[in-house]
Amino acid sequence: MKAADSRGQTPGTPPTARTAGTRILVLGGGYVGMYSALHLQRGLRRELGSGETEILVVTPDPYMTYQPFLPEAAAGSISPAHVVVPLRRVLGRCKILIGEATSVDHAKRTATVTTLATADEGTGAIELAYDELIIAPGSVSRTLPIPGLAEYAIGFKTVEEAIGLRNHVIEQMDIASSTRDPAIRDAALTFVFVGGGYAGVEALAELQDMARYTARYYHNIKPADLKWILVEASDRILPEVGEEMGKYAIRELRSRNIDVRLTTRLESCEGRIAVLSDGSRFPTRTVVWTAGVKPAPVLAATDLPRTDRGRIRCTAHLTVVGTEHVWAAGDAAAVPDITSDTPGAECAPNAQHAVRQAKVLAANVAASLHGRPLQEYAHAYVGSVASLGLHRGVAHVYGRKLKGYPAWLMHRVYHLSRMPTLNRKARVLAEWTLAGLFKREIVSLGSLEHPRAEFESAATGGPRHTTPPPGTPPPPDPPRSGPSDTPKPPPPDTPEPGPDDSRPTGG
Ligand SMILES: Cc1cc2nc3c(=O)[nH]c(=O)nc-3n(C[C@H](O)[C@H](O)[C@H](O)COP(=O)(O)OP(=O)(O)OC[C@H]3O[C@@H](n4cnc5c(N)ncnc54)[C@H](O)[C@@H]3O)c2cc1C
């Protein structure tokens, strides 16, 4: 007879097999998905242990990404593996299913899910029944029908994009260094970022810092040869830190030769030429799109009420309006901001709310299962901090404004304290310490994205192509390994709880 693991499963049992009376289905393994499952596995310890209840988390990746560290990962200050948190380790009492929800039929209490195995099985998407549903698929980049955007631009929401962008920037320097054609060199050394929120500004500032440093190792590239352009449609950047600090950030970026263009839009990037609404044209091989987010597409395939902007309509209890047994929070949810005087105000899509909402949501799910009253979510935004590259930053928190080194230090200390798990905190701190003692990494490992190139070249006798010529459509994704059903021992890591309501978040 096979032994059952801590989740009541025998080896080989797929996570889709129902093993308990009450199933809590969590869609998404980001801030809200991970933290709500984490709080629930603590709050429902007895029920999970006795097999009365199970928590099943469905998410496309086996990790939660700490997105505020993506700019530092792109700059090479933090390893990619350390900006993500392994869900199987942290959520030891939950079942994890690597897959994607494609629709939800709440009337029937089912979600349709595709997994890595569904294509091989040939049986189509699977239907998962649930008793309680937590919807937390977050958001995706909000794009516009701009010619060339889908073909040439890259987003900045995932660790893959951050590392891909780092490799790409260094690769452009290698191209510029090796070409004799001034037009190719100019396009390779021109980097256009669209969107002046914290993702765009921090990504640009960190990458520019990294590229300027890297340039010292090229005999024919000077930092001044690199052209960095920030395109923002409104008349300010970093609205999260307020007007005064936003103006300071613009001055700071311009002092580093970054061309900040306000009230300007990207009109086209067809043929690898960025055309701006002010009439300027920049041949470039790099367009980074960080102009906002929109709710995850799966929300449109549910029978749940949504706002005009596509977020799930929620109550302050984080239940979905007009329904029972379904809960939502984070970027995907329109949660009323009951601390605001403005009628109809919603909580902004940011980590500050997501992590706090997850805590209240989990408490309310447990309360509802135990027949206790629910609590309302109330949190007034306390401000933000943003990094503008190494040793530079800007902050506006609890009415206090900081800039330069103190703001940068505050950014690091704050995010280190918020990073889930002691394990990840220690690794990030170790990396920062080592980076202070040794020189920065300056290599592009772009070939990691084409691991078969060397072998194919050996097998076919052809040249090794790691960089496709401009305009080549991207190759299909390499095959991914399937989810593991092998039971694991309980988690050695002790994740930290989400931030309490008195702490600011970074931005
Ligand atoms: C570069 C960057 C920097 C940021 N910095 C800050 C900051 O400093 N401060 C701050 O407050 N906020 C910051 N944010 C915003 C913050 O990260 C988000 O608001 C937060 O992640 C939202 O949490 P969430 O759980 O709603 O979504 P996410 O954390 O994005 O999680 C969504 C999860 O759902 C999964 N998913 C998507 N579709 C499906 C599906 N169909 N089925 C199953 N799973 C699905 C996704 O893969 C993901 O795992 C930053 C964002 C970025 C991109």
PDB file of C-alpha atoms and ligand atoms in Angstrom, residues 27-33 58-61 63-71 99-102 136-139 156-158 198-199 202 293 296-298 329-332 349-354 381 384-385 411 415 505-507, ligand 1:
ATOM      1  CA  LEU A  27      -6.713  30.841  -9.476  1.00  0.00           C
ATOM      2  CA  GLY A  28      -3.321  32.559  -9.637  1.00  0.00           C
ATOM      3  CA  GLY A  29      -0.089  32.144  -7.680  1.00  0.00           C
ATOM      4  CA  GLY A  30       1.023  35.778  -7.427  1.00  0.00           C
ATOM      5  CA  TYR A  31       0.723  38.146  -4.478  1.00  0.00           C
ATOM      6  CA  VAL A  32      -2.939  37.452  -3.770  1.00  0.00           C
ATOM      7  CA  GLY A  33      -2.900  33.767  -4.726  1.00  0.00           C
ATOM      8  CA  VAL A  58      -3.842  26.716 -10.168  1.00  0.00           C
ATOM      9  CA  THR A  59      -1.138  28.900 -11.664  1.00  0.00           C
ATOM     10  CA  PRO A  60       0.938  28.891 -14.877  1.00  0.00           C
ATOM     11  CA  ASP A  61       4.290  29.030 -13.078  1.00  0.00           C
ATOM     12  CA  TYR A  63       6.604  30.389  -8.377  1.00  0.00           C
ATOM     13  CA  MET A  64       5.390  33.767  -7.175  1.00  0.00           C
ATOM     14  CA  THR A  65       7.305  36.701  -8.642  1.00  0.00           C
ATOM     15  CA  TYR A  66       8.312  39.575  -6.390  1.00  0.00           C
ATOM     16  CA  GLN A  67       7.804  42.137  -9.163  1.00  0.00           C
ATOM     17  CA  PRO A  68       9.326  45.178  -7.401  1.00  0.00           C
ATOM     18  CA  PHE A  69      12.718  43.412  -7.697  1.00  0.00           C
ATOM     19  CA  LEU A  70      12.463  42.855 -11.467  1.00  0.00           C
ATOM     20  CA  PRO A  71      14.378  46.069 -12.304  1.00  0.00           C
ATOM     21  CA  GLY A  99      -1.948  25.295 -15.467  1.00  0.00           C
ATOM     22  CA  GLU A 100      -4.119  28.121 -16.600  1.00  0.00           C
ATOM     23  CA  ALA A 101      -7.809  28.739 -15.998  1.00  0.00           C
ATOM     24  CA  THR A 102      -9.558  29.437 -19.275  1.00  0.00           C
ATOM     25  CA  ALA A 136      -6.425  36.194  -8.325  1.00  0.00           C
ATOM     26  CA  PRO A 137      -5.036  36.086 -11.894  1.00  0.00           C
ATOM     27  CA  GLY A 138      -3.682  39.649 -11.660  1.00  0.00           C
ATOM     28  CA  SER A 139      -3.156  41.724 -14.782  1.00  0.00           C
ATOM     29  CA  PHE A 156       8.312  44.161 -18.181  1.00  0.00           C
ATOM     30  CA  LYS A 157       6.054  42.097 -15.933  1.00  0.00           C
ATOM     31  CA  THR A 158       7.775  38.743 -15.647  1.00  0.00           C
ATOM     32  CA  TYR A 198       7.384  52.749 -11.509  1.00  0.00           C
ATOM     33  CA  ALA A 199       7.877  49.697 -13.740  1.00  0.00           C
ATOM     34  CA  GLU A 202      12.830  51.775 -12.506  1.00  0.00           C
ATOM     35  CA  VAL A 293      -1.901  47.049 -17.071  1.00  0.00           C
ATOM     36  CA  ALA A 296      -6.165  39.159 -16.874  1.00  0.00           C
ATOM     37  CA  PRO A 297      -8.080  37.998 -19.987  1.00  0.00           C
ATOM     38  CA  VAL A 298      -9.620  34.971 -18.209  1.00  0.00           C
ATOM     39  CA  ALA A 329      -8.535  40.725  -4.755  1.00  0.00           C
ATOM     40  CA  GLY A 330      -5.459  42.333  -6.291  1.00  0.00           C
ATOM     41  CA  ASP A 331      -5.042  43.713  -9.803  1.00  0.00           C
ATOM     42  CA  ALA A 332      -7.962  41.609 -11.088  1.00  0.00           C
ATOM     43  CA  PRO A 349      -3.686  47.851  -8.693  1.00  0.00           C
ATOM     44  CA  ASN A 350      -0.503  47.600  -6.650  1.00  0.00           C
ATOM     45  CA  ALA A 351       1.282  45.255  -4.270  1.00  0.00           C
ATOM     46  CA  GLN A 352       0.511  47.490  -1.297  1.00  0.00           C
ATOM     47  CA  HIS A 353      -3.175  46.615  -1.639  1.00  0.00           C
ATOM     48  CA  ALA A 354      -2.755  43.079  -3.035  1.00  0.00           C
ATOM     49  CA  TYR A 381      -2.495  54.417   0.469  1.00  0.00           C
ATOM     50  CA  SER A 384       5.677  54.859  -2.500  1.00  0.00           C
ATOM     51  CA  VAL A 385       9.412  54.519  -2.960  1.00  0.00           C
ATOM     52  CA  HIS A 411      13.689  51.315  -1.138  1.00  0.00           C
ATOM     53  CA  HIS A 415      11.609  45.643  -0.189  1.00  0.00           C
ATOM     54  CA  THR A 505       4.957  49.788   0.247  1.00  0.00           C
ATOM     55  CA  GLY A 506       7.545  50.535  -2.343  1.00  0.00           C
ATOM     56  CA  GLY A 507       6.924  51.554  -5.852  1.00  0.00           C
TER      57      GLY A 507
HETATM   58  C1  LIG B   1       8.120  45.735 -12.673  1.00  0.00           C
HETATM   59  C2  LIG B   1       7.050  45.918 -11.644  1.00  0.00           C
HETATM   60  C3  LIG B   1       7.346  46.561 -10.459  1.00  0.00           C
HETATM   61  C4  LIG B   1       6.363  46.743  -9.501  1.00  0.00           C
HETATM   62  N1  LIG B   1       6.695  47.394  -8.356  1.00  0.00           N
HETATM   63  C5  LIG B   1       5.738  47.607  -7.430  1.00  0.00           C
HETATM   64  C6  LIG B   1       6.050  48.307  -6.236  1.00  0.00           C
HETATM   65  O1  LIG B   1       7.194  48.706  -6.028  1.00  0.00           O
HETATM   66  N2  LIG B   1       5.059  48.512  -5.333  1.00  0.00           N
HETATM   67  C7  LIG B   1       3.777  48.072  -5.533  1.00  0.00           C
HETATM   68  O2  LIG B   1       2.915  48.310  -4.685  1.00  0.00           O
HETATM   69  N3  LIG B   1       3.449  47.408  -6.653  1.00  0.00           N
HETATM   70  C8  LIG B   1       4.396  47.152  -7.596  1.00  0.00           C
HETATM   71  N4  LIG B   1       4.071  46.478  -8.737  1.00  0.00           N
HETATM   72  C9  LIG B   1       2.686  46.006  -8.915  1.00  0.00           C
HETATM   73  C10 LIG B   1       2.451  44.694  -8.189  1.00  0.00           C
HETATM   74  O3  LIG B   1       3.465  43.770  -8.491  1.00  0.00           O
HETATM   75  C11 LIG B   1       1.084  44.133  -8.546  1.00  0.00           C
HETATM   76  O4  LIG B   1       0.101  45.088  -8.203  1.00  0.00           O
HETATM   77  C12 LIG B   1       0.794  42.818  -7.796  1.00  0.00           C
HETATM   78  O5  LIG B   1       1.648  41.826  -8.290  1.00  0.00           O
HETATM   79  C13 LIG B   1      -0.657  42.378  -7.981  1.00  0.00           C
HETATM   80  O6  LIG B   1      -0.849  41.146  -7.337  1.00  0.00           O
HETATM   81  P1  LIG B   1      -1.853  40.069  -7.956  1.00  0.00           P
HETATM   82  O7  LIG B   1      -1.815  38.879  -7.068  1.00  0.00           O
HETATM   83  O8  LIG B   1      -3.161  40.684  -8.233  1.00  0.00           O
HETATM   84  O9  LIG B   1      -1.221  39.706  -9.386  1.00  0.00           O
HETATM   85  P2  LIG B   1       0.148  38.956  -9.685  1.00  0.00           P
HETATM   86  O10 LIG B   1       1.109  39.106  -8.590  1.00  0.00           O
HETATM   87  O11 LIG B   1       0.561  39.421 -11.052  1.00  0.00           O
HETATM   88  O12 LIG B   1      -0.281  37.427  -9.767  1.00  0.00           O
HETATM   89  C14 LIG B   1      -1.162  36.925 -10.734  1.00  0.00           C
HETATM   90  C15 LIG B   1      -0.886  35.437 -10.875  1.00  0.00           C
HETATM   91  O13 LIG B   1      -1.945  34.829 -11.606  1.00  0.00           O
HETATM   92  C16 LIG B   1      -1.398  33.992 -12.611  1.00  0.00           C
HETATM   93  N5  LIG B   1      -2.392  33.866 -13.682  1.00  0.00           N
HETATM   94  C17 LIG B   1      -2.621  34.725 -14.700  1.00  0.00           C
HETATM   95  N6  LIG B   1      -3.605  34.248 -15.481  1.00  0.00           N
HETATM   96  C18 LIG B   1      -4.011  33.076 -14.931  1.00  0.00           C
HETATM   97  C19 LIG B   1      -4.984  32.108 -15.293  1.00  0.00           C
HETATM   98  N7  LIG B   1      -5.748  32.244 -16.378  1.00  0.00           N
HETATM   99  N8  LIG B   1      -5.127  31.007 -14.517  1.00  0.00           N
HETATM  100  C20 LIG B   1      -4.349  30.835 -13.414  1.00  0.00           C
HETATM  101  N9  LIG B   1      -3.399  31.733 -13.032  1.00  0.00           N
HETATM  102  C21 LIG B   1      -3.245  32.834 -13.785  1.00  0.00           C
HETATM  103  C22 LIG B   1      -0.133  34.730 -13.016  1.00  0.00           C
HETATM  104  O14 LIG B   1       0.750  33.876 -13.698  1.00  0.00           O
HETATM  105  C23 LIG B   1       0.389  35.149 -11.654  1.00  0.00           C
HETATM  106  O15 LIG B   1       1.055  34.104 -11.024  1.00  0.00           O
HETATM  107  C24 LIG B   1       5.039  46.266  -9.718  1.00  0.00           C
HETATM  108  C25 LIG B   1       4.733  45.609 -10.906  1.00  0.00           C
HETATM  109  C26 LIG B   1       5.729  45.425 -11.860  1.00  0.00           C
HETATM  110  C27 LIG B   1       5.379  44.706 -13.145  1.00  0.00           C
END
